[in-house]
Short mmCIF file of C-alpha atoms in Angstrom, two decimals:
data_model
loop_
_atom_site.label_atom_id
_atom_site.label_comp_id
_atom_site.label_asym_id
_atom_site.label_seq_id
_atom_site.Cartn_x
_atom_site.Cartn_y
_atom_site.Cartn_z
CA MET Y 1 5.97 8.51 42.42
CA ARG Y 2 2.54 10.24 44.03
CA LEU Y 3 3.33 13.76 42.29
CA HIS Y 4 4.29 11.50 39.03
CA GLY Y 5 0.71 10.05 39.42
CA GLN Y 6 -0.57 13.28 39.87
CA PHE Y 7 1.30 14.78 36.75
CA ARG Y 8 0.00 11.78 34.60
CA GLU Y 9 -3.40 12.07 35.65
CA GLY Y 10 -3.43 15.85 34.79
CA ARG Y 11 -1.66 15.34 31.42
CA ALA Y 12 -4.22 12.91 30.06
CA ALA Y 13 -7.23 14.82 31.58
CA HIS Y 14 -5.47 17.61 29.76
CA GLU Y 15 -5.39 15.78 26.90
CA GLY Y 16 -8.71 14.90 27.17
CA ASP Y 17 -10.17 18.08 27.00
CA ARG Y 18 -8.01 19.31 24.11
CA ARG Y 19 -9.46 16.39 22.60
CA ARG Y 20 -12.98 17.80 22.82
CA ARG Y 21 -12.28 21.18 22.38
CA ARG Y 22 -10.76 20.14 18.59
CA LEU Y 23 -14.38 18.27 18.04
CA GLN Y 24 -16.43 21.37 19.36
CA GLN Y 25 -14.32 23.25 16.78
CA LEU Y 26 -14.14 21.40 13.71
CA SER Y 27 -16.07 23.14 10.75
CA GLY Y 28 -19.64 22.85 11.47
CA TYR Y 29 -19.73 21.60 14.42
CA HIS Y 30 -21.72 23.69 16.70
CA GLY Y 31 -23.73 21.36 19.23
CA GLU Y 32 -26.26 18.84 19.57
CA GLU Y 33 -28.85 20.20 17.77
CA ARG Y 34 -26.72 20.43 14.52
CA VAL Y 35 -25.84 17.16 14.80
CA THR Y 36 -26.99 13.85 14.28
CA PRO Y 37 -26.29 11.35 16.56
CA GLU Y 38 -24.97 8.89 13.90
CA LEU Y 39 -22.65 11.34 12.89
CA ARG Y 40 -21.54 12.51 16.44
CA ASP Y 41 -20.82 8.88 16.69
CA GLU Y 42 -18.74 8.55 13.70
CA VAL Y 43 -16.90 11.53 14.63
CA ARG Y 44 -15.78 9.68 17.37
CA ARG Y 45 -14.99 6.71 16.04
CA LEU Y 46 -12.78 8.71 13.43
CA ALA Y 47 -11.04 10.57 16.39
CA ALA Y 48 -10.20 7.73 18.46
CA ALA Y 49 -8.57 6.24 15.16
CA GLY Y 50 -6.29 8.80 15.46
CA LEU Y 51 -7.54 11.10 12.30
CA ASP Y 52 -8.06 14.32 15.12
CA ARG Y 53 -4.50 14.61 15.03
CA ARG Y 54 -4.54 15.26 11.11
CA CYS Y 55 -5.30 18.63 9.44
CA VAL Y 56 -8.46 17.18 7.49
CA ALA Y 57 -9.66 19.74 4.69
CA GLY Y 58 -12.90 20.81 5.61
CA GLY Y 59 -12.69 19.41 9.46
CA LEU Y 60 -13.29 16.18 10.51
CA GLU Y 61 -17.53 16.48 10.42
CA ARG Y 62 -17.15 16.20 6.93
CA VAL Y 63 -15.00 13.68 6.39
CA ALA Y 64 -17.06 11.63 8.88
CA GLY Y 65 -20.12 12.59 6.79
CA LEU Y 66 -18.76 11.14 3.95
CA THR Y 67 -17.93 7.92 5.28
CA LEU Y 68 -21.21 7.32 7.12
CA GLU Y 69 -22.33 7.52 3.95
CA ILE Y 70 -20.06 5.03 2.22
CA ASN Y 71 -20.02 2.40 4.64
CA ARG Y 72 -23.93 2.37 4.83
CA LEU Y 73 -23.70 2.51 1.14
CA LYS Y 74 -21.11 -0.59 1.01
CA LYS Y 75 -23.03 -2.71 3.33
CA GLU Y 76 -26.31 -2.23 1.28
CA ARG Y 77 -24.46 -4.01 -2.23
CA GLY Y 78 -22.61 -5.97 -0.25
CA ALA Y 79 -19.05 -5.07 -0.90
CA VAL Y 80 -16.07 -4.65 1.09
CA ILE Y 81 -13.41 -1.85 0.86
CA ALA Y 82 -9.67 -2.95 0.09
CA ALA Y 83 -7.46 -0.24 0.94
CA HIS Y 84 -3.52 0.09 0.33
CA VAL Y 85 -1.02 1.55 2.37
CA TYR Y 86 -0.43 4.59 0.36
CA GLN Y 87 -3.94 5.69 0.75
CA SER Y 88 -4.74 8.45 3.25
CA PRO Y 89 -5.73 7.20 6.60
CA GLU Y 90 -9.53 8.98 5.67
CA VAL Y 91 -9.64 5.71 3.46
CA ILE Y 92 -7.98 3.37 5.06
CA LEU Y 93 -9.28 4.41 8.76
CA GLY Y 94 -12.47 5.87 7.86
CA ILE Y 95 -14.28 3.06 4.93
CA GLY Y 96 -11.33 0.26 4.92
CA ASP Y 97 -12.45 -3.42 5.39
CA PHE Y 98 -8.71 -4.76 5.29
CA THR Y 99 -5.71 -2.82 4.62
CA GLY Y 100 -2.00 -3.93 3.52
CA ASP Y 101 0.75 -3.92 1.12
CA SER Y 102 0.11 -6.01 -2.32
CA TYR Y 103 0.77 -9.44 -0.80
CA LYS Y 104 -1.80 -9.05 2.06
CA LEU Y 105 -4.55 -7.33 0.12
CA ALA Y 106 -4.42 -9.90 -2.27
CA ASP Y 107 -4.54 -12.75 0.38
CA ASP Y 108 -7.70 -10.77 2.06
CA CYS Y 109 -9.30 -10.59 -1.09
CA ARG Y 110 -9.25 -14.38 -1.68
CA ARG Y 111 -10.50 -15.21 1.19
CA THR Y 112 -13.38 -12.53 1.51
CA GLY Y 113 -17.21 -13.92 1.13
CA ALA Y 114 -18.49 -10.30 -0.37
CA GLU Y 115 -20.84 -9.74 -3.25
CA ALA Y 116 -18.20 -6.92 -5.12
CA ILE Y 117 -14.65 -5.75 -3.50
CA VAL Y 118 -14.09 -1.75 -3.90
CA PHE Y 119 -10.19 -1.52 -4.24
CA CYS Y 120 -8.63 2.10 -3.31
CA GLY Y 121 -5.75 0.88 -4.73
CA VAL Y 122 -3.93 1.09 -8.30
CA HIS Y 123 -5.53 -0.63 -11.25
CA PHE Y 124 -3.06 -3.98 -11.29
CA MET Y 125 -4.12 -4.53 -7.63
CA ALA Y 126 -8.03 -4.69 -8.75
CA GLU Y 127 -7.23 -7.08 -11.83
CA THR Y 128 -5.65 -9.42 -9.23
CA ALA Y 129 -8.60 -9.30 -7.35
CA LYS Y 130 -10.60 -9.90 -10.29
CA ILE Y 131 -8.28 -13.19 -11.14
CA LEU Y 132 -8.85 -14.27 -7.95
CA ASN Y 133 -12.30 -13.62 -7.64
CA PRO Y 134 -13.65 -13.89 -11.37
CA SER Y 135 -17.28 -14.86 -9.85
CA LYS Y 136 -17.31 -11.46 -7.79
CA LYS Y 137 -17.96 -7.83 -9.21
CA VAL Y 138 -14.71 -5.31 -8.50
CA TYR Y 139 -14.47 -1.84 -8.68
CA VAL Y 140 -11.48 1.15 -8.87
CA PRO Y 141 -13.31 4.23 -7.59
CA SER Y 142 -10.77 5.97 -10.17
CA SER Y 143 -10.18 6.03 -13.73
CA ASN Y 144 -6.62 7.18 -13.20
CA ALA Y 145 -5.53 4.83 -10.96
CA GLY Y 146 -2.70 3.74 -12.97
CA CYS Y 147 1.27 2.20 -12.46
CA SER Y 148 3.81 3.51 -13.90
CA LEU Y 149 5.83 -0.22 -13.50
CA SER Y 150 2.38 -1.86 -15.02
CA GLU Y 151 2.55 0.55 -17.92
CA GLY Y 152 6.36 0.05 -18.24
CA ILE Y 153 6.38 -3.37 -19.95
CA THR Y 154 3.65 -5.78 -22.24
CA ALA Y 155 3.33 -8.83 -22.94
CA GLU Y 156 4.51 -8.70 -26.16
CA ASP Y 157 7.57 -7.43 -24.53
CA LEU Y 158 8.26 -9.96 -21.75
CA ARG Y 159 7.51 -12.91 -25.32
CA ARG Y 160 10.36 -11.08 -26.48
CA LEU Y 161 12.04 -11.30 -23.54
CA LYS Y 162 11.47 -15.17 -22.78
CA ALA Y 163 12.72 -16.06 -26.85
CA GLU Y 164 16.17 -14.30 -26.22
CA HIS Y 165 16.21 -16.60 -22.58
CA PRO Y 166 14.52 -19.67 -23.34
CA GLY Y 167 14.15 -22.11 -20.09
CA ALA Y 168 14.78 -19.46 -17.54
CA PRO Y 169 11.73 -18.84 -15.08
CA VAL Y 170 9.93 -15.62 -15.46
CA VAL Y 171 9.38 -14.23 -11.90
CA THR Y 172 6.95 -10.95 -12.21
CA TYR Y 173 6.57 -8.58 -9.59
CA ILE Y 174 3.02 -7.76 -8.79
CA ASN Y 175 2.88 -4.30 -10.44
CA THR Y 176 2.21 -5.68 -13.80
CA SER Y 177 -0.98 -5.98 -15.77
CA ALA Y 178 -2.89 -9.51 -16.19
CA GLU Y 179 -1.59 -9.94 -19.32
CA VAL Y 180 1.76 -9.87 -18.07
CA LYS Y 181 0.82 -11.99 -15.63
CA ALA Y 182 -0.19 -14.25 -17.92
CA GLU Y 183 3.14 -14.70 -19.79
CA SER Y 184 4.46 -15.88 -16.19
CA ASP Y 185 5.65 -18.34 -14.49
CA CYS Y 186 5.86 -17.09 -10.67
CA ILE Y 187 4.58 -13.59 -9.31
CA VAL Y 188 5.68 -12.11 -6.46
CA THR Y 189 5.57 -9.11 -3.94
CA SER Y 190 8.21 -6.77 -2.43
CA ALA Y 191 7.06 -9.37 0.73
CA ASN Y 192 8.09 -12.50 -0.78
CA ALA Y 193 9.88 -11.61 -4.08
CA ALA Y 194 13.76 -12.83 -1.73
CA LYS Y 195 12.13 -15.87 -0.96
CA ILE Y 196 10.58 -17.10 -3.92
CA LEU Y 197 13.62 -16.48 -6.06
CA ARG Y 198 15.87 -18.44 -3.49
CA ARG Y 199 13.64 -21.36 -4.36
CA MET Y 200 13.93 -20.83 -7.84
CA TYR Y 201 17.44 -20.59 -8.35
CA GLU Y 202 17.25 -23.97 -6.41
CA LYS Y 203 16.11 -25.77 -9.71
CA HIS Y 204 17.77 -22.94 -12.21
CA GLU Y 205 20.93 -21.37 -13.27
CA LYS Y 206 19.19 -18.26 -14.32
CA VAL Y 207 15.82 -16.52 -13.64
CA VAL Y 208 14.40 -13.26 -15.60
CA PHE Y 209 12.82 -10.81 -13.28
CA VAL Y 210 10.57 -8.36 -14.54
CA PRO Y 211 9.87 -5.56 -14.45
CA ASP Y 212 11.39 -3.06 -12.08
CA ARG Y 213 15.13 -3.12 -13.08
CA PHE Y 214 15.79 -1.30 -9.39
CA MET Y 215 13.99 -3.82 -7.37
CA GLY Y 216 15.71 -6.82 -9.49
CA ALA Y 217 19.01 -4.63 -8.53
CA ASN Y 218 18.62 -4.94 -5.08
CA LEU Y 219 17.65 -8.42 -4.81
CA ALA Y 220 20.43 -9.70 -6.94
CA ARG Y 221 22.88 -8.06 -4.53
CA GLU Y 222 21.06 -9.74 -1.59
CA LEU Y 223 21.23 -12.62 -2.93
CA GLY Y 224 24.53 -12.44 -4.44
CA LYS Y 225 23.42 -12.59 -7.90
CA THR Y 226 25.21 -11.09 -11.36
CA PRO Y 227 22.66 -8.96 -13.23
CA GLY Y 228 22.90 -9.62 -16.91
CA LYS Y 229 23.95 -13.03 -15.75
CA ASP Y 230 22.04 -15.04 -13.07
CA ILE Y 231 19.12 -12.60 -13.35
CA ILE Y 232 17.66 -10.94 -16.52
CA LEU Y 233 16.35 -7.58 -15.72
CA TRP Y 234 13.95 -5.22 -17.65
CA ASN Y 235 14.24 -1.77 -17.66
CA GLY Y 236 11.11 -0.60 -15.55
CA SER Y 237 10.85 1.90 -12.39
CA CYS Y 238 8.15 3.27 -9.80
CA VAL Y 239 7.78 7.04 -10.50
CA VAL Y 240 7.51 7.45 -7.19
CA HIS Y 241 10.77 5.28 -5.30
CA GLU Y 242 13.03 5.95 -8.46
CA ARG Y 243 13.25 10.28 -7.48
CA PHE Y 244 14.50 9.72 -3.92
CA ASP Y 245 18.52 11.38 -3.68
CA PRO Y 246 20.56 8.65 -1.73
CA GLY Y 247 22.98 11.91 -0.51
CA LEU Y 248 20.02 13.09 1.71
CA ILE Y 249 20.20 9.86 3.59
CA LYS Y 250 23.40 11.37 5.08
CA ILE Y 251 22.10 14.93 5.88
CA TYR Y 252 18.80 13.17 7.70
CA ARG Y 253 21.75 11.10 10.00
CA GLU Y 254 23.71 14.25 10.85
CA ARG Y 255 20.45 15.83 11.56
CA TRP Y 256 18.83 12.94 13.90
CA PRO Y 257 21.82 11.09 15.69
CA GLY Y 258 20.90 7.60 16.19
CA LEU Y 259 18.11 7.92 13.41
CA VAL Y 260 17.13 4.39 11.48
CA ALA Y 261 16.23 4.99 7.94
CA LEU Y 262 13.86 1.95 5.97
CA ALA Y 263 13.45 2.17 2.33
CA HIS Y 264 11.46 0.53 -0.13
CA ALA Y 265 12.47 -2.25 -2.62
CA GLU Y 266 11.83 -0.16 -5.10
CA CYS Y 267 14.30 2.64 -4.23
CA PRO Y 268 17.78 2.72 -6.12
CA SER Y 269 20.54 0.92 -5.36
CA GLU Y 270 22.80 3.61 -3.99
CA LEU Y 271 19.62 4.56 -1.85
CA ILE Y 272 19.50 1.19 -0.63
CA LYS Y 273 23.35 0.90 0.27
CA ALA Y 274 23.22 4.12 2.96
CA VAL Y 275 19.72 2.68 4.63
CA ASP Y 276 19.52 0.07 7.59
CA PHE Y 277 16.89 -1.77 6.17
CA MET Y 278 15.08 -2.81 2.61
CA GLY Y 279 11.61 -4.17 2.48
CA GLY Y 280 7.82 -3.79 1.55
CA THR Y 281 5.50 -1.62 3.25
CA GLY Y 282 4.58 -4.79 5.13
CA ASP Y 283 8.04 -5.39 6.50
CA MET Y 284 8.91 -1.99 7.10
CA MET Y 285 5.50 -1.51 9.55
CA ARG Y 286 7.12 -4.37 11.41
CA TYR Y 287 10.53 -3.36 11.50
CA VAL Y 288 9.09 0.04 13.20
CA GLU Y 289 6.53 -1.82 15.94
CA SER Y 290 9.54 -4.35 16.74
CA THR Y 291 11.83 -1.85 17.44
CA ASN Y 292 12.40 1.33 19.21
CA ALA Y 293 14.67 4.34 17.71
CA PRO Y 294 14.94 8.12 18.14
CA ALA Y 295 13.81 8.61 15.25
CA TYR Y 296 12.46 6.56 11.62
CA LEU Y 297 12.94 7.53 8.39
CA LEU Y 298 10.34 6.31 5.68
CA VAL Y 299 11.69 6.33 2.38
CA THR Y 300 8.73 5.48 0.21
CA GLU Y 301 5.14 7.14 -0.81
CA CYS Y 302 3.69 9.66 2.05
CA GLY Y 303 0.63 7.55 2.71
CA PHE Y 304 3.00 5.05 4.52
CA GLY Y 305 4.31 7.84 7.02
CA GLU Y 306 0.81 9.26 8.01
CA LEU Y 307 -0.39 5.57 8.49
CA ALA Y 308 2.95 4.75 10.90
CA ARG Y 309 2.25 8.12 12.62
CA LEU Y 310 -0.60 6.98 13.51
CA ARG Y 311 -0.54 3.64 14.23
CA PHE Y 312 2.92 4.75 16.60
CA PRO Y 313 2.06 7.77 17.82
CA GLY Y 314 5.07 7.25 20.45
CA LYS Y 315 7.30 7.17 17.81
CA ASN Y 316 9.17 10.08 15.53
CA PHE Y 317 9.10 9.92 11.98
CA ILE Y 318 11.16 11.75 9.46
CA GLY Y 319 9.29 12.36 6.52
CA MET Y 320 11.56 11.47 3.05
CA CYS Y 321 8.79 10.81 1.00
CA ARG Y 322 6.85 11.31 -2.04
CA LEU Y 323 2.92 11.24 -3.19
CA CYS Y 324 2.02 8.72 -5.80
CA PRO Y 325 -0.36 10.71 -7.93
CA TYR Y 326 -2.06 7.41 -9.02
CA MET Y 327 -2.98 6.29 -5.98
CA LYS Y 328 -4.31 9.70 -4.85
CA SER Y 329 -6.58 9.94 -7.02
CA ILE Y 330 -9.00 8.08 -5.34
CA THR Y 331 -10.28 9.73 -2.44
CA LEU Y 332 -13.29 9.54 -0.18
CA GLU Y 333 -16.04 11.48 -2.72
CA SER Y 334 -14.42 9.01 -5.51
CA VAL Y 335 -15.75 5.97 -3.65
CA LEU Y 336 -18.90 7.54 -2.67
CA ALA Y 337 -19.71 8.34 -6.44
CA LEU Y 338 -18.88 4.92 -7.49
CA LEU Y 339 -20.82 3.19 -4.80
CA LYS Y 340 -23.71 5.38 -5.83
CA ASP Y 341 -23.74 4.55 -9.63
CA PRO Y 342 -25.67 1.61 -10.27
CA ALA Y 343 -23.44 1.72 -13.76
CA ALA Y 344 -19.97 1.98 -12.84
CA PRO Y 345 -17.79 0.20 -14.71
CA GLU Y 346 -16.47 -2.94 -13.69
CA VAL Y 347 -12.71 -4.41 -13.58
CA THR Y 348 -12.73 -7.28 -16.66
CA VAL Y 349 -10.22 -9.37 -17.37
CA PRO Y 350 -10.76 -11.58 -20.18
CA ALA Y 351 -11.22 -15.48 -19.40
CA GLY Y 352 -8.26 -17.12 -20.94
CA ILE Y 353 -5.96 -14.44 -19.45
CA ALA Y 354 -7.64 -14.53 -16.04
CA GLY Y 355 -6.97 -18.67 -16.07
CA ARG Y 356 -3.13 -17.92 -17.13
CA ALA Y 357 -2.54 -15.14 -14.87
CA ARG Y 358 -4.33 -17.17 -11.88
CA VAL Y 359 -1.65 -20.24 -12.30
CA ALA Y 360 1.01 -17.51 -11.77
CA ILE Y 361 -0.69 -15.92 -8.76
CA ASP Y 362 -1.36 -19.65 -7.05
CA ARG Y 363 2.00 -20.22 -7.36
CA MET Y 364 3.17 -16.84 -5.46
CA PHE Y 365 1.04 -17.95 -2.87
CA GLU Y 366 2.41 -21.60 -2.39
CA LEU Y 367 6.21 -20.43 -2.63
CA ALA Y 368 5.24 -17.69 -0.13
CA ALA Y 369 4.22 -20.18 2.24
#
């Protein structure tokens, strides 16, 4: 026991020395005389969060310089930063005031007392934040933060679909524009879609679900419903999740015995049938936290896997991910540029559309409670 304790103490000391050397080797870090106390403290804060374990372009000192300035400016402007889990760890851990999936961020935004919200996520998420906070200023730090699902259906498309299925309630995935939300009866996220659909089927035989056809098919299978009959789907998909190859799951299992595979509900049904768990990112993170497996395969956007590795450094994660170009268009540099710009464009939603969309969003919070 004593020898084991000495080994652990020695290993801990070695790890501490390694991290100190790592900090000293960072780009531009050559000692006390060239680094302000504030910057040194910020480097240590980021290192304590685990960012020193990442290969950060330009070194952690460069990142610390950006996060230090961003955090100073957001306080001056009375802003909070909402960071989706698909953002880079530098954004989430360096400047995010709250982070999570679409549902958690929507809930956090409606509760914040800040004057402004800088949304590090795609545009439809920022629109949702604006709908929930009409008197606040909401910003997105990128003009390229779109979404293939949101752009795959219009309000006119949904009106036509509703006309073809009169009386069927419209349950709309949150990955949609404000105009589409305004034509909906209830909004859902991947975290609560199954629960809310069950509630809908208590009173209705048929439900319209838009826009993700893969998520809709996966939910239909989970609930024992027939697509085209009990659940009417739209032909939308996520540019990230639609491209995963189901055949790779078997290969990964052969390579890592005991591997547990988790996939986002936006993945095609053939892939979902091959994994152990389907859910949203919040569900997946909780699953990993509450279980112990030799390895975890996270089938979703790459940012989620990076965050999981930092949150659970003692667990083994196998990479099977794809980058979302829309999410990754947001960087520390783009956030800083926005906060420095007094004329930065705000996210706006016409009052009439926002009011109708708010009804559908509030219905989600009511049914998901």
